[in-house]
Each structure stands twice: as C-alpha cells, then as structure tokens.
Amino acid sequence: VVRYDAEIADTDRAIAQLFDGLARLGVLDHTLVIVTSDHGEEFLEHGFVEHAWTLYDEVLHVPLVLWAPRALAPRRVARPVSSVDVLPTLLRLLAIPNQRADLDGASLLDPTPGGASAPVFAELLISERNVVRVVIRNGWKYVAAQRWLTPEERPAAAHVEDELRKLAGGTPIDPWGPAVHEEVYDLVHDPGERRDVVGHQPDALRELRSVLGTYL
C-alpha cells in the first residue's frame, strides 16, 4: 500500500508539472486537459489484491476529469459514465461534426436523461484469468462470467498465465457462451458490493440479463 501511495503522489506531481509547463508555454488557457485511468486496483475489498480479475467498483471506479476553464463551467456528473463517453464528449466540446452512428458512448455535456438510465457496460476478457461482463443500470449491477476463478484459485492461474499464452494452451473459453457465474448488487443500498442478491431479486436479474443479451 505504501508503494501504491507513492505512485499516486508521483502521478499528482506529474500532473502539476504538466500544468506548470503549459503555463510557461502560454497555452494553458487554450488547452483541454483530460485526466483518467485504465483501471483501479483491488486491496482485499473482495478477497484479492491486484487488477484484471474482477469488475467490482474498486476496479471500475477511475478518475475522469475534463479541465478547460474557458469552455467548461465547474460541475460534476454524478450518474455512472464510461470511458467510451470521452470521444463523443470531445467531439461535442470542440464542435467537431460527428457523422458516425456507431459510437457506443454519449456526450457528458448532454443533460441527464429522464426516466430509466442508459446501461453502462464493462468487459474483462482474459481467457487465462476471468472472462466477465458487467451491466450497471438504475442502481443495479449485474455480473456475468464465462470463466470465474475464486481468490484462492487465482495465484496458480497467474503463475502459469505467461506459459499458457506462449504455448497457446489452457482450456479455450467461449466469451459468448452461457454464464457460469452470476452476481447482482443493489448499488443504492450496497455501494461496496458486499451482498450478492442474485437469488433474491429475480426481476432485476431477468431485466439485466436481457440488457446484456441485447448488448452482446
């Protein structure tokens, strides 16, 4: 944990150097700065340390900061968003015409839609580790895995991962096959994802299964 805190401090220092450099060049007020990350890190919240095994909140919740004081008023988007929203947001912010109809995300500058929220998806497709997808919608989170290793099984899998990749060995995993492991969380009352209610919320499970099926 101390080393991880040191990495965070080093990143903070690097961001400060970036802003200082832009200011010295005289372009800070005309520059859009985006700060984000590819993933979070697990520190035993769900029994393991590392990343690229699960899609719990400690892995999915990353910073996403857009800084452009001449173009953006300070605000916070509280609803769940995704990294796929960055591109359409930039196109909108920079007034670049968008002729594409295949973008997965939506501009964060658009007002929050009323009624049911659009689902947010996440995927982790590493056949030597876990193959898992997540749907977050209306305060519910659905976890569906085609391959699911428990924390106790993961160290052995990590040990042989590189060799399996070199030899193209291991058991092939169909990322489009049926789920072998499912979880459901009520994020409103259980934001830490401590209580899996997959067996107690059949309506939510049915709806989220359908949403994921449509996405796939």
Short mmCIF file of C-alpha atoms in Angstrom, two decimals:
data_model
loop_
_atom_site.label_atom_id
_atom_site.label_comp_id
_atom_site.label_asym_id
_atom_site.label_seq_id
_atom_site.Cartn_x
_atom_site.Cartn_y
_atom_site.Cartn_z
CA VAL A 1 0.00 0.00 0.00
CA VAL A 2 2.88 2.38 0.74
CA ARG A 3 4.29 1.84 -2.75
CA TYR A 4 0.86 2.42 -4.27
CA ASP A 5 0.51 5.68 -2.32
CA ALA A 6 3.93 6.66 -3.66
CA GLU A 7 2.70 6.05 -7.22
CA ILE A 8 -0.31 8.28 -6.56
CA ALA A 9 1.97 11.03 -5.21
CA ASP A 10 4.21 10.71 -8.26
CA THR A 11 1.20 10.98 -10.58
CA ASP A 12 -0.01 14.08 -8.74
CA ARG A 13 3.45 15.61 -9.16
CA ALA A 14 3.48 14.77 -12.88
CA ILE A 15 0.09 16.44 -13.39
CA ALA A 16 1.36 19.55 -11.60
CA GLN A 17 4.43 19.59 -13.87
CA LEU A 18 2.16 19.30 -16.92
CA PHE A 19 0.10 22.32 -15.87
CA ASP A 20 3.22 24.30 -14.98
CA GLY A 21 4.72 23.52 -18.38
CA LEU A 22 1.57 24.55 -20.24
CA ALA A 23 1.51 27.79 -18.27
CA ARG A 24 5.15 28.55 -19.13
CA LEU A 25 4.37 28.00 -22.79
CA GLY A 26 1.44 30.39 -22.55
CA VAL A 27 -1.11 27.86 -23.79
CA LEU A 28 -2.71 26.73 -20.54
CA ASP A 29 -5.87 28.80 -21.04
CA HIS A 30 -6.29 27.36 -24.53
CA THR A 31 -5.70 23.71 -23.70
CA LEU A 32 -8.15 20.96 -22.83
CA VAL A 33 -6.67 18.58 -20.24
CA ILE A 34 -8.19 15.17 -19.57
CA VAL A 35 -7.13 13.05 -16.61
CA THR A 36 -8.33 9.46 -16.45
CA SER A 37 -7.07 5.92 -15.83
CA ASP A 38 -7.38 2.49 -17.37
CA HIS A 39 -8.36 0.68 -14.17
CA GLY A 40 -8.42 0.80 -10.41
CA GLU A 41 -6.81 -1.63 -8.02
CA GLU A 42 -8.06 -4.25 -5.57
CA PHE A 43 -6.87 -4.13 -1.97
CA LEU A 44 -8.72 -7.12 -0.48
CA GLU A 45 -12.16 -5.50 -0.83
CA HIS A 46 -13.29 -8.79 -2.35
CA GLY A 47 -10.55 -11.06 -1.12
CA PHE A 48 -7.75 -10.35 -3.59
CA VAL A 49 -5.03 -7.84 -4.41
CA GLU A 50 -4.29 -6.72 -7.98
CA HIS A 51 -6.45 -5.98 -11.02
CA ALA A 52 -7.63 -7.72 -14.23
CA TRP A 53 -9.53 -10.38 -12.29
CA THR A 54 -12.87 -8.78 -11.48
CA LEU A 55 -15.08 -5.83 -12.34
CA TYR A 56 -16.04 -4.68 -8.86
CA ASP A 57 -16.22 -0.96 -8.12
CA GLU A 58 -12.65 -0.75 -6.86
CA VAL A 59 -11.51 -1.73 -10.36
CA LEU A 60 -14.10 0.20 -12.40
CA HIS A 61 -14.15 3.46 -10.45
CA VAL A 62 -11.43 5.60 -12.02
CA PRO A 63 -10.88 9.36 -12.25
CA LEU A 64 -12.28 11.23 -15.24
CA VAL A 65 -11.55 14.94 -15.14
CA LEU A 66 -12.01 17.37 -18.04
CA TRP A 67 -10.34 20.74 -17.43
CA ALA A 68 -10.95 23.63 -19.83
CA PRO A 69 -11.89 26.74 -17.82
CA ARG A 70 -12.79 28.82 -20.89
CA ALA A 71 -15.14 26.15 -22.21
CA LEU A 72 -16.41 24.23 -19.18
CA ALA A 73 -18.11 25.54 -16.08
CA PRO A 74 -17.30 23.55 -12.91
CA ARG A 75 -19.76 20.70 -12.46
CA ARG A 76 -19.88 17.06 -11.51
CA VAL A 77 -21.65 14.30 -13.44
CA ALA A 78 -22.97 12.04 -10.72
CA ARG A 79 -24.50 9.33 -12.89
CA PRO A 80 -22.43 6.31 -13.93
CA VAL A 81 -20.43 7.04 -17.07
CA SER A 82 -17.89 5.15 -19.13
CA SER A 83 -14.61 5.74 -20.90
CA VAL A 84 -16.49 5.32 -24.18
CA ASP A 85 -18.18 8.64 -23.36
CA VAL A 86 -14.90 10.55 -23.73
CA LEU A 87 -14.83 10.66 -27.54
CA PRO A 88 -18.39 11.93 -28.09
CA THR A 89 -17.84 14.45 -25.29
CA LEU A 90 -14.72 15.79 -27.02
CA LEU A 91 -16.46 15.98 -30.38
CA ARG A 92 -19.25 18.00 -28.80
CA LEU A 93 -16.92 20.21 -26.77
CA LEU A 94 -14.69 21.02 -29.73
CA ALA A 95 -17.64 21.46 -32.11
CA ILE A 96 -16.34 18.76 -34.44
CA PRO A 97 -19.11 17.38 -36.67
CA ASN A 98 -19.81 13.74 -35.94
CA GLN A 99 -21.03 11.71 -38.88
CA ARG A 100 -20.61 8.35 -37.15
CA ALA A 101 -23.58 6.39 -35.89
CA ASP A 102 -21.58 3.59 -34.26
CA LEU A 103 -20.22 5.34 -31.18
CA ASP A 104 -21.03 3.42 -28.01
CA GLY A 105 -20.84 6.40 -25.64
CA ALA A 106 -22.74 9.65 -25.21
CA SER A 107 -21.61 13.20 -24.56
CA LEU A 108 -21.29 14.05 -20.88
CA LEU A 109 -22.32 17.60 -21.78
CA ASP A 110 -25.83 16.47 -22.61
CA PRO A 111 -28.42 16.87 -19.86
CA THR A 112 -29.14 13.81 -17.75
CA PRO A 113 -31.99 11.94 -19.44
CA GLY A 114 -35.20 11.44 -17.51
CA GLY A 115 -36.67 8.08 -16.69
CA ALA A 116 -34.64 4.91 -16.97
CA SER A 117 -30.94 5.50 -17.35
CA ALA A 118 -28.90 4.09 -20.20
CA PRO A 119 -26.95 0.99 -19.17
CA VAL A 120 -23.20 1.13 -18.62
CA PHE A 121 -21.18 -1.93 -19.66
CA ALA A 122 -17.76 -3.21 -18.69
CA GLU A 123 -15.86 -6.22 -20.01
CA LEU A 124 -12.84 -8.23 -18.88
CA LEU A 125 -11.91 -10.85 -21.45
CA ILE A 126 -8.70 -12.62 -20.41
CA SER A 127 -9.15 -16.32 -21.03
CA GLU A 128 -6.26 -17.30 -18.75
CA ARG A 129 -7.86 -15.32 -15.93
CA ASN A 130 -11.53 -14.37 -15.71
CA VAL A 131 -13.96 -13.73 -18.55
CA VAL A 132 -16.61 -11.45 -17.11
CA ARG A 133 -19.01 -8.69 -18.12
CA VAL A 134 -20.96 -6.17 -16.08
CA VAL A 135 -24.13 -4.16 -16.61
CA ILE A 136 -24.95 -1.18 -14.40
CA ARG A 137 -28.41 0.34 -14.71
CA ASN A 138 -30.84 2.15 -12.44
CA GLY A 139 -28.87 1.40 -9.30
CA TRP A 140 -28.42 -2.30 -10.04
CA LYS A 141 -25.26 -4.12 -11.07
CA TYR A 142 -25.20 -7.47 -12.83
CA VAL A 143 -22.05 -9.60 -13.08
CA ALA A 144 -21.97 -12.44 -15.62
CA ALA A 145 -18.86 -14.57 -16.14
CA GLN A 146 -17.99 -17.25 -18.68
CA ARG A 147 -14.93 -18.07 -16.58
CA TRP A 148 -14.69 -17.30 -12.87
CA LEU A 149 -11.79 -18.11 -10.59
CA THR A 150 -12.11 -17.59 -6.86
CA PRO A 151 -9.42 -15.61 -5.00
CA GLU A 152 -7.97 -18.92 -3.83
CA GLU A 153 -7.63 -20.18 -7.42
CA ARG A 154 -6.09 -17.04 -8.90
CA PRO A 155 -2.45 -17.29 -7.73
CA ALA A 156 -1.98 -20.61 -9.53
CA ALA A 157 -3.60 -19.22 -12.67
CA ALA A 158 -1.37 -16.14 -12.60
CA HIS A 159 1.71 -18.35 -12.19
CA VAL A 160 1.04 -20.28 -15.40
CA GLU A 161 -0.55 -17.46 -17.40
CA ASP A 162 2.54 -16.46 -19.37
CA GLU A 163 3.38 -20.05 -20.27
CA LEU A 164 -0.15 -20.76 -21.39
CA ARG A 165 -0.06 -17.73 -23.67
CA LYS A 166 3.28 -18.76 -25.17
CA LEU A 167 2.07 -22.30 -25.83
CA ALA A 168 -1.48 -21.30 -26.74
CA GLY A 169 -2.50 -23.86 -24.16
CA GLY A 170 -5.11 -23.98 -21.48
CA THR A 171 -8.82 -24.53 -21.83
CA PRO A 172 -10.43 -22.41 -24.57
CA ILE A 173 -13.10 -20.12 -23.17
CA ASP A 174 -16.06 -19.08 -25.32
CA PRO A 175 -16.62 -15.41 -24.39
CA TRP A 176 -20.08 -15.58 -25.98
CA GLY A 177 -21.19 -18.72 -24.17
CA PRO A 178 -23.58 -19.01 -21.23
CA ALA A 179 -22.62 -17.51 -17.90
CA VAL A 180 -21.21 -19.95 -15.36
CA HIS A 181 -21.23 -17.38 -12.55
CA GLU A 182 -23.67 -14.53 -11.84
CA GLU A 183 -23.97 -11.86 -9.16
CA VAL A 184 -26.42 -8.99 -8.59
CA TYR A 185 -25.86 -5.96 -6.37
CA ASP A 186 -28.16 -3.18 -5.17
CA LEU A 187 -25.75 -0.27 -5.52
CA VAL A 188 -28.10 2.20 -3.84
CA HIS A 189 -28.10 0.34 -0.53
CA ASP A 190 -24.87 -1.63 -1.01
CA PRO A 191 -22.34 0.54 -2.87
CA GLY A 192 -19.46 -1.60 -1.59
CA GLU A 193 -20.94 -4.68 -3.30
CA ARG A 194 -20.88 -6.78 -0.15
CA ARG A 195 -24.24 -8.56 -0.51
CA ASP A 196 -24.86 -10.59 -3.64
CA VAL A 197 -28.65 -10.71 -4.06
CA VAL A 198 -28.75 -12.77 -7.25
CA GLY A 199 -31.08 -15.29 -5.61
CA HIS A 200 -33.38 -12.68 -4.10
CA GLN A 201 -34.04 -10.23 -6.95
CA PRO A 202 -35.48 -12.27 -9.84
CA ASP A 203 -36.98 -9.24 -11.61
CA ALA A 204 -33.73 -7.30 -11.59
CA LEU A 205 -31.81 -10.39 -12.68
CA ARG A 206 -34.20 -11.04 -15.55
CA GLU A 207 -34.08 -7.43 -16.75
CA LEU A 208 -30.29 -7.14 -16.58
CA ARG A 209 -29.80 -10.48 -18.32
CA SER A 210 -31.96 -9.15 -21.15
CA VAL A 211 -30.00 -5.89 -21.32
CA LEU A 212 -26.70 -7.76 -21.54
CA GLY A 213 -28.14 -10.17 -24.13
CA THR A 214 -29.19 -7.24 -26.32
CA TYR A 215 -25.73 -5.69 -25.96
CA LEU A 216 -23.98 -8.95 -26.92
#
